[in-house]
Amino acid sequence: METTTRKQKIIKWLKRLGFWGFLFFLLKGLFWLYLLYWVAK
């Protein structure tokens, strides 16, 4: 049955990206905080 709505597709993608997306943004955020700290020092 190929009656998946757009919302369901988005939810499916978010579940697939969820963990890795979160990890990526977390590391990116920490990297920028470290960089700003290092520059300000």
mmCIF file of C-alpha atoms in Angstrom:
data_model
loop_
_atom_site.group_PDB
_atom_site.id
_atom_site.type_symbol
_atom_site.label_atom_id
_atom_site.label_comp_id
_atom_site.label_asym_id
_atom_site.label_seq_id
_atom_site.Cartn_x
_atom_site.Cartn_y
_atom_site.Cartn_z
ATOM 1 C CA MET A 1 0.000 0.000 0.000
ATOM 2 C CA GLU A 2 1.740 3.141 -1.252
ATOM 3 C CA THR A 3 -0.534 5.714 0.351
ATOM 4 C CA THR A 4 2.033 7.423 2.557
ATOM 5 C CA THR A 5 1.270 11.080 3.069
ATOM 6 C CA ARG A 6 3.899 13.770 2.994
ATOM 7 C CA LYS A 7 3.732 14.129 6.783
ATOM 8 C CA GLN A 8 4.430 10.414 7.262
ATOM 9 C CA LYS A 9 7.404 10.665 4.913
ATOM 10 C CA ILE A 10 8.809 13.585 6.869
ATOM 11 C CA ILE A 11 8.362 11.714 10.156
ATOM 12 C CA LYS A 12 10.114 8.688 8.627
ATOM 13 C CA TRP A 13 13.050 10.862 7.535
ATOM 14 C CA LEU A 14 13.242 12.568 10.932
ATOM 15 C CA LYS A 15 13.400 9.189 12.645
ATOM 16 C CA ARG A 16 16.158 8.107 10.250
ATOM 17 C CA LEU A 17 18.114 11.348 10.722
ATOM 18 C CA GLY A 18 17.134 11.839 14.363
ATOM 19 C CA PHE A 19 20.167 10.441 16.168
ATOM 20 C CA TRP A 20 22.830 11.385 13.611
ATOM 21 C CA GLY A 21 21.312 14.801 12.995
ATOM 22 C CA PHE A 22 21.240 15.492 16.722
ATOM 23 C CA LEU A 23 24.827 14.291 17.133
ATOM 24 C CA PHE A 24 26.000 16.397 14.188
ATOM 25 C CA PHE A 25 24.398 19.605 15.475
ATOM 26 C CA LEU A 26 25.622 18.911 19.008
ATOM 27 C CA LEU A 27 29.214 18.471 17.840
ATOM 28 C CA LYS A 28 28.956 21.512 15.558
ATOM 29 C CA GLY A 29 27.666 23.604 18.446
ATOM 30 C CA LEU A 30 30.410 22.420 20.786
ATOM 31 C CA PHE A 31 33.040 23.066 18.107
ATOM 32 C CA TRP A 32 31.897 26.664 17.630
ATOM 33 C CA LEU A 33 31.772 27.269 21.374
ATOM 34 C CA TYR A 34 35.316 25.933 21.700
ATOM 35 C CA LEU A 35 36.489 28.042 18.751
ATOM 36 C CA LEU A 36 34.953 31.236 20.196
ATOM 37 C CA TYR A 37 36.460 30.453 23.596
ATOM 38 C CA TRP A 38 39.884 29.874 22.034
ATOM 39 C CA VAL A 39 39.741 33.101 20.010
ATOM 40 C CA ALA A 40 38.591 35.165 23.007
ATOM 41 C CA LYS A 41 41.376 33.802 25.218
#
